[in-house]
C-alpha cells in the first residue's frame, strides 16, 4: 500500500508540475503580449504628442500670419501718408509762390497808384 501511495503522490506531483508549467508558459505569453501593448500605447502617446506639437505650431503660424497681414496694412497706410505729405509739401510751395506773386502784383499796383 505504501508503494501505491508513493506512486499516487508522484503522479499527482507530475500532474501539478505539468499544470504549473502550462501556467508558466501562459504567463510568459501574457507578459509578452502586455509588453507589446505597452509599446503600442507608448507609440500612440508619442504620436499624440507630435500631433499636439503640430497643432501648436499651426496656431503659432496663424497668429504670425495675422501679425504680418496687419504690418502689411500698416505699410500700405504709411505709403498713403508719405504720398499725402509729398502732395501737401507741393501744395504749400504752390501757395507760397502764389502769395508772393499776388504780393508782388499788389505792390506794383500800389507803386503805380502812388506815381
GROMACS .gro file of N, CA and C in nm, residues 9-106:
model
  294
    9UNK      N    1   0.129   0.980  -0.525
    9UNK     CA    2   0.188   1.112  -0.495
    9UNK      C    3   0.278   1.158  -0.610
   10UNK      N    4   0.356   1.066  -0.664
   10UNK     CA    5   0.441   1.101  -0.778
   10UNK      C    6   0.356   1.143  -0.898
   11UNK      N    7   0.247   1.070  -0.922
   11UNK     CA    8   0.158   1.103  -1.032
   11UNK      C    9   0.095   1.240  -1.011
   12UNK      N   10   0.052   1.268  -0.890
   12UNK     CA   11  -0.009   1.398  -0.859
   12UNK      C   12   0.093   1.511  -0.872
   13UNK      N   13   0.215   1.484  -0.826
   13UNK     CA   14   0.320   1.585  -0.839
   13UNK      C   15   0.352   1.612  -0.985
   14UNK      N   16   0.354   1.505  -1.064
   14UNK     CA   17   0.379   1.518  -1.206
   14UNK      C   18   0.267   1.599  -1.273
   15UNK      N   19   0.144   1.571  -1.239
   15UNK     CA   20   0.030   1.643  -1.295
   15UNK      C   21   0.034   1.790  -1.251
   16UNK      N   22   0.067   1.813  -1.125
   16UNK     CA   23   0.076   1.950  -1.075
   16UNK      C   24   0.189   2.025  -1.145
   17UNK      N   25   0.300   1.953  -1.169
   17UNK     CA   26   0.413   2.015  -1.238
   17UNK      C   27   0.373   2.053  -1.381
   18UNK      N   28   0.298   1.966  -1.449
   18UNK     CA   29   0.252   1.996  -1.585
   18UNK      C   30   0.160   2.118  -1.584
   19UNK      N   31   0.070   2.121  -1.487
   19UNK     CA   32  -0.023   2.235  -1.476
   19UNK      C   33   0.055   2.364  -1.452
   20UNK      N   34   0.151   2.357  -1.360
   20UNK     CA   35   0.232   2.475  -1.330
   20UNK      C   36   0.316   2.517  -1.451
   21UNK      N   37   0.366   2.421  -1.526
   21UNK     CA   38   0.446   2.452  -1.646
   21UNK      C   39   0.357   2.521  -1.750
   22UNK      N   40   0.234   2.470  -1.770
   22UNK     CA   41   0.142   2.533  -1.864
   22UNK      C   42   0.109   2.676  -1.819
   23UNK      N   43   0.085   2.690  -1.690
   23UNK     CA   44   0.055   2.823  -1.637
   23UNK      C   45   0.174   2.919  -1.658
   24UNK      N   46   0.296   2.865  -1.638
   24UNK     CA   47   0.415   2.946  -1.658
   24UNK      C   48   0.427   2.991  -1.804
   25UNK      N   49   0.401   2.898  -1.898
   25UNK     CA   50   0.407   2.931  -2.040
   25UNK      C   51   0.301   3.037  -2.073
   26UNK      N   52   0.180   3.020  -2.024
   26UNK     CA   53   0.073   3.118  -2.048
   26UNK      C   54   0.108   3.253  -1.987
   27UNK      N   55   0.165   3.251  -1.867
   27UNK     CA   56   0.205   3.375  -1.801
   27UNK      C   57   0.311   3.448  -1.883
   28UNK      N   58   0.408   3.373  -1.935
   28UNK     CA   59   0.511   3.435  -2.018
   28UNK      C   60   0.451   3.492  -2.146
   29UNK      N   61   0.355   3.422  -2.206
   29UNK     CA   62   0.289   3.473  -2.325
   29UNK      C   63   0.211   3.602  -2.293
   30UNK      N   64   0.146   3.604  -2.178
   30UNK     CA   65   0.071   3.724  -2.138
   30UNK      C   66   0.166   3.841  -2.113
   31UNK      N   67   0.282   3.811  -2.052
   31UNK     CA   68   0.381   3.917  -2.029
   31UNK      C   69   0.428   3.974  -2.162
   32UNK      N   70   0.456   3.884  -2.259
   32UNK     CA   71   0.498   3.929  -2.392
   32UNK      C   72   0.390   4.015  -2.457
   33UNK      N   73   0.264   3.969  -2.448
   33UNK     CA   74   0.153   4.046  -2.504
   33UNK      C   75   0.140   4.182  -2.436
   34UNK      N   76   0.154   4.185  -2.304
   34UNK     CA   77   0.146   4.312  -2.231
   34UNK      C   78   0.259   4.407  -2.270
   35UNK      N   79   0.377   4.351  -2.289
   35UNK     CA   80   0.489   4.436  -2.332
   35UNK      C   81   0.463   4.495  -2.470
   36UNK      N   82   0.407   4.414  -2.560
   36UNK     CA   83   0.372   4.463  -2.693
   36UNK      C   84   0.265   4.572  -2.685
   37UNK      N   85   0.166   4.549  -2.600
   37UNK     CA   86   0.060   4.650  -2.583
   37UNK      C   87   0.117   4.778  -2.524
   38UNK      N   88   0.207   4.763  -2.429
   38UNK     CA   89   0.270   4.880  -2.367
   38UNK      C   90   0.348   4.959  -2.472
   39UNK      N   91   0.418   4.889  -2.560
   39UNK     CA   92   0.494   4.956  -2.667
   39UNK      C   93   0.398   5.029  -2.762
   40UNK      N   94   0.285   4.968  -2.794
   40UNK     CA   95   0.186   5.032  -2.881
   40UNK      C   96   0.129   5.157  -2.814
   41UNK      N   97   0.101   5.148  -2.685
   41UNK     CA   98   0.048   5.263  -2.612
   41UNK      C   99   0.149   5.376  -2.611
   42UNK      N  100   0.277   5.344  -2.590
   42UNK     CA  101   0.381   5.447  -2.595
   42UNK      C  102   0.389   5.510  -2.734
   43UNK      N  103   0.374   5.427  -2.837
   43UNK     CA  104   0.374   5.479  -2.973
   43UNK      C  105   0.258   5.574  -2.998
   44UNK      N  106   0.141   5.537  -2.948
   44UNK     CA  107   0.024   5.624  -2.963
   44UNK      C  108   0.045   5.753  -2.885
   45UNK      N  109   0.103   5.744  -2.766
   45UNK     CA  110   0.129   5.865  -2.685
   45UNK      C  111   0.227   5.957  -2.758
   46UNK      N  112   0.331   5.900  -2.817
   46UNK     CA  113   0.428   5.979  -2.891
   46UNK      C  114   0.362   6.045  -3.012
   47UNK      N  115   0.279   5.969  -3.081
   47UNK     CA  116   0.208   6.022  -3.197
   47UNK      C  117   0.114   6.137  -3.155
   48UNK      N  118   0.047   6.120  -3.042
   48UNK     CA  119  -0.042   6.224  -2.991
   48UNK      C  120   0.036   6.350  -2.957
   49UNK      N  121   0.152   6.333  -2.895
   49UNK     CA  122   0.235   6.450  -2.863
   49UNK      C  123   0.281   6.521  -2.989
   50UNK      N  124   0.315   6.444  -3.091
   50UNK     CA  125   0.358   6.504  -3.218
   50UNK      C  126   0.242   6.582  -3.281
   51UNK      N  127   0.122   6.526  -3.276
   51UNK     CA  128   0.006   6.597  -3.330
   51UNK      C  129  -0.021   6.725  -3.252
   52UNK      N  130  -0.006   6.718  -3.120
   52UNK     CA  131  -0.027   6.837  -3.037
   52UNK      C  132   0.076   6.944  -3.071
   53UNK      N  133   0.201   6.901  -3.092
   53UNK     CA  134   0.306   6.996  -3.128
   53UNK      C  135   0.276   7.059  -3.264
   54UNK      N  136   0.230   6.978  -3.359
   54UNK     CA  137   0.194   7.032  -3.491
   54UNK      C  138   0.079   7.131  -3.480
   55UNK      N  139  -0.018   7.100  -3.393
   55UNK     CA  140  -0.130   7.191  -3.373
   55UNK      C  141  -0.082   7.323  -3.313
   56UNK      N  142   0.009   7.314  -3.216
   56UNK     CA  143   0.063   7.435  -3.155
   56UNK      C  144   0.139   7.519  -3.257
   57UNK      N  145   0.217   7.453  -3.340
   57UNK     CA  146   0.293   7.524  -3.444
   57UNK      C  147   0.196   7.589  -3.542
   58UNK      N  148   0.092   7.516  -3.579
   58UNK     CA  149  -0.008   7.571  -3.671
   58UNK      C  150  -0.076   7.694  -3.612
   59UNK      N  151  -0.109   7.688  -3.484
   59UNK     CA  152  -0.172   7.802  -3.417
   59UNK      C  153  -0.076   7.921  -3.414
   60UNK      N  154   0.050   7.894  -3.384
   60UNK     CA  155   0.151   8.000  -3.383
   60UNK      C  156   0.169   8.063  -3.520
   61UNK      N  157   0.171   7.980  -3.623
   61UNK     CA  158   0.185   8.032  -3.759
   61UNK      C  159   0.064   8.116  -3.799
   62UNK      N  160  -0.054   8.074  -3.752
   62UNK     CA  161  -0.175   8.150  -3.781
   62UNK      C  162  -0.165   8.290  -3.720
   63UNK      N  163  -0.119   8.297  -3.595
   63UNK     CA  164  -0.101   8.427  -3.529
   63UNK      C  165   0.005   8.510  -3.598
   64UNK      N  166   0.113   8.447  -3.640
   64UNK     CA  167   0.219   8.520  -3.710
   64UNK      C  168   0.169   8.574  -3.844
   65UNK      N  169   0.087   8.496  -3.911
   65UNK     CA  170   0.031   8.541  -4.038
   65UNK      C  171  -0.059   8.663  -4.017
   66UNK      N  172  -0.141   8.658  -3.912
   66UNK     CA  173  -0.226   8.774  -3.882
   66UNK      C  174  -0.142   8.897  -3.853
   67UNK      N  175  -0.034   8.879  -3.779
   67UNK     CA  176   0.054   8.991  -3.747
   67UNK      C  177   0.119   9.047  -3.874
   68UNK      N  178   0.160   8.957  -3.963
   68UNK     CA  179   0.222   9.002  -4.088
   68UNK      C  180   0.121   9.078  -4.174
   69UNK      N  181  -0.002   9.030  -4.179
   69UNK     CA  182  -0.105   9.099  -4.256
   69UNK      C  183  -0.128   9.238  -4.198
   70UNK      N  184  -0.134   9.246  -4.065
   70UNK     CA  185  -0.153   9.376  -4.000
   70UNK      C  186  -0.036   9.470  -4.032
   71UNK      N  187   0.085   9.418  -4.028
   71UNK     CA  188   0.202   9.501  -4.060
   71UNK      C  189   0.199   9.544  -4.206
   72UNK      N  190   0.153   9.456  -4.293
   72UNK     CA  191   0.142   9.490  -4.434
   72UNK      C  192   0.041   9.603  -4.454
   73UNK      N  193  -0.070   9.595  -4.380
   73UNK     CA  194  -0.170   9.701  -4.386
   73UNK      C  195  -0.110   9.833  -4.338
   74UNK      N  196  -0.030   9.827  -4.232
   74UNK     CA  197   0.036   9.948  -4.183
   74UNK      C  198   0.129  10.005  -4.289
   75UNK      N  199   0.196   9.916  -4.360
   75UNK     CA  200   0.285   9.960  -4.468
   75UNK      C  201   0.209  10.033  -4.577
   76UNK      N  202   0.089   9.983  -4.611
   76UNK     CA  203   0.007  10.049  -4.712
   76UNK      C  204  -0.036  10.186  -4.662
   77UNK      N  205  -0.075  10.193  -4.535
   77UNK     CA  206  -0.116  10.321  -4.478
   77UNK      C  207   0.002  10.418  -4.475
   78UNK      N  208   0.118  10.368  -4.442
   78UNK     CA  209   0.237  10.453  -4.437
   78UNK      C  210   0.266  10.510  -4.576
   79UNK      N  211   0.244  10.429  -4.680
   79UNK     CA  212   0.266  10.475  -4.817
   79UNK      C  213   0.169  10.589  -4.850
   80UNK      N  214   0.044  10.573  -4.808
   80UNK     CA  215  -0.056  10.678  -4.832
   80UNK      C  216  -0.017  10.805  -4.757
   81UNK      N  217   0.028  10.790  -4.633
   81UNK     CA  218   0.068  10.907  -4.553
   81UNK      C  219   0.186  10.978  -4.617
   82UNK      N  220   0.285  10.902  -4.666
   82UNK     CA  221   0.401  10.963  -4.733
   82UNK      C  222   0.357  11.040  -4.858
   83UNK      N  223   0.266  10.979  -4.936
   83UNK     CA  224   0.217  11.047  -5.056
   83UNK      C  225   0.143  11.175  -5.018
   84UNK      N  226   0.064  11.169  -4.910
   84UNK     CA  227  -0.008  11.288  -4.864
   84UNK      C  228   0.090  11.397  -4.822
   85UNK      N  229   0.195  11.358  -4.751
   85UNK     CA  230   0.296  11.456  -4.708
   85UNK      C  231   0.363  11.520  -4.829
   86UNK      N  232   0.391  11.441  -4.929
   86UNK     CA  233   0.455  11.493  -5.050
   86UNK      C  234   0.363  11.593  -5.121
   87UNK      N  235   0.238  11.554  -5.138
   87UNK     CA  236   0.142  11.642  -5.203
   87UNK      C  237   0.119  11.769  -5.121
   88UNK      N  238   0.115  11.753  -4.989
   88UNK     CA  239   0.096  11.869  -4.900
   88UNK      C  240   0.214  11.966  -4.913
   89UNK      N  241   0.335  11.914  -4.920
   89UNK     CA  242   0.454  11.999  -4.936
   89UNK      C  243   0.448  12.072  -5.069
   90UNK      N  244   0.408  12.003  -5.176
   90UNK     CA  245   0.396  12.068  -5.306
   90UNK      C  246   0.290  12.178  -5.301
   91UNK      N  247   0.178  12.150  -5.233
   91UNK     CA  248   0.072  12.248  -5.221
   91UNK      C  249   0.119  12.370  -5.144
   92UNK      N  250   0.194  12.348  -5.036
   92UNK     CA  251   0.248  12.459  -4.958
   92UNK      C  252   0.340  12.547  -5.045
   93UNK      N  253   0.423  12.481  -5.125
   93UNK     CA  254   0.514  12.556  -5.211
   93UNK      C  255   0.434  12.638  -5.315
   94UNK      N  256   0.329  12.578  -5.370
   94UNK     CA  257   0.248  12.650  -5.468
   94UNK      C  258   0.176  12.768  -5.403
   95UNK      N  259   0.123  12.747  -5.283
   95UNK     CA  260   0.055  12.856  -5.212
   95UNK      C  261   0.152  12.969  -5.183
   96UNK      N  262   0.273  12.933  -5.141
   96UNK     CA  263   0.374  13.035  -5.112
   96UNK      C  264   0.410  13.113  -5.238
   97UNK      N  265   0.429  13.042  -5.349
   97UNK     CA  266   0.463  13.109  -5.475
   97UNK      C  267   0.348  13.199  -5.520
   98UNK      N  268   0.224  13.152  -5.506
   98UNK     CA  269   0.109  13.233  -5.544
   98UNK      C  270   0.096  13.356  -5.455
   99UNK      N  271   0.120  13.338  -5.326
   99UNK     CA  272   0.114  13.451  -5.233
   99UNK      C  273   0.218  13.555  -5.269
  100UNK      N  274   0.340  13.510  -5.301
  100UNK     CA  275   0.446  13.603  -5.340
  100UNK      C  276   0.409  13.676  -5.468
  101UNK      N  277   0.351  13.601  -5.564
  101UNK     CA  278   0.310  13.664  -5.691
  101UNK      C  279   0.202  13.768  -5.666
  102UNK      N  280   0.104  13.734  -5.582
  102UNK     CA  281  -0.003  13.829  -5.551
  102UNK      C  282   0.053  13.951  -5.480
  103UNK      N  283   0.143  13.926  -5.383
  103UNK     CA  284   0.204  14.038  -5.311
  103UNK      C  285   0.281  14.129  -5.406
  104UNK      N  286   0.358  14.070  -5.498
  104UNK     CA  287   0.435  14.149  -5.595
  104UNK      C  288   0.341  14.230  -5.684
  105UNK      N  289   0.233  14.164  -5.729
  105UNK     CA  290   0.136  14.234  -5.815
  105UNK      C  291   0.072  14.349  -5.740
  106UNK      N  292   0.033  14.323  -5.614
  106UNK     CA  293  -0.028  14.429  -5.535
  106UNK      C  294   0.071  14.541  -5.507
   0.00000   0.00000   0.00000
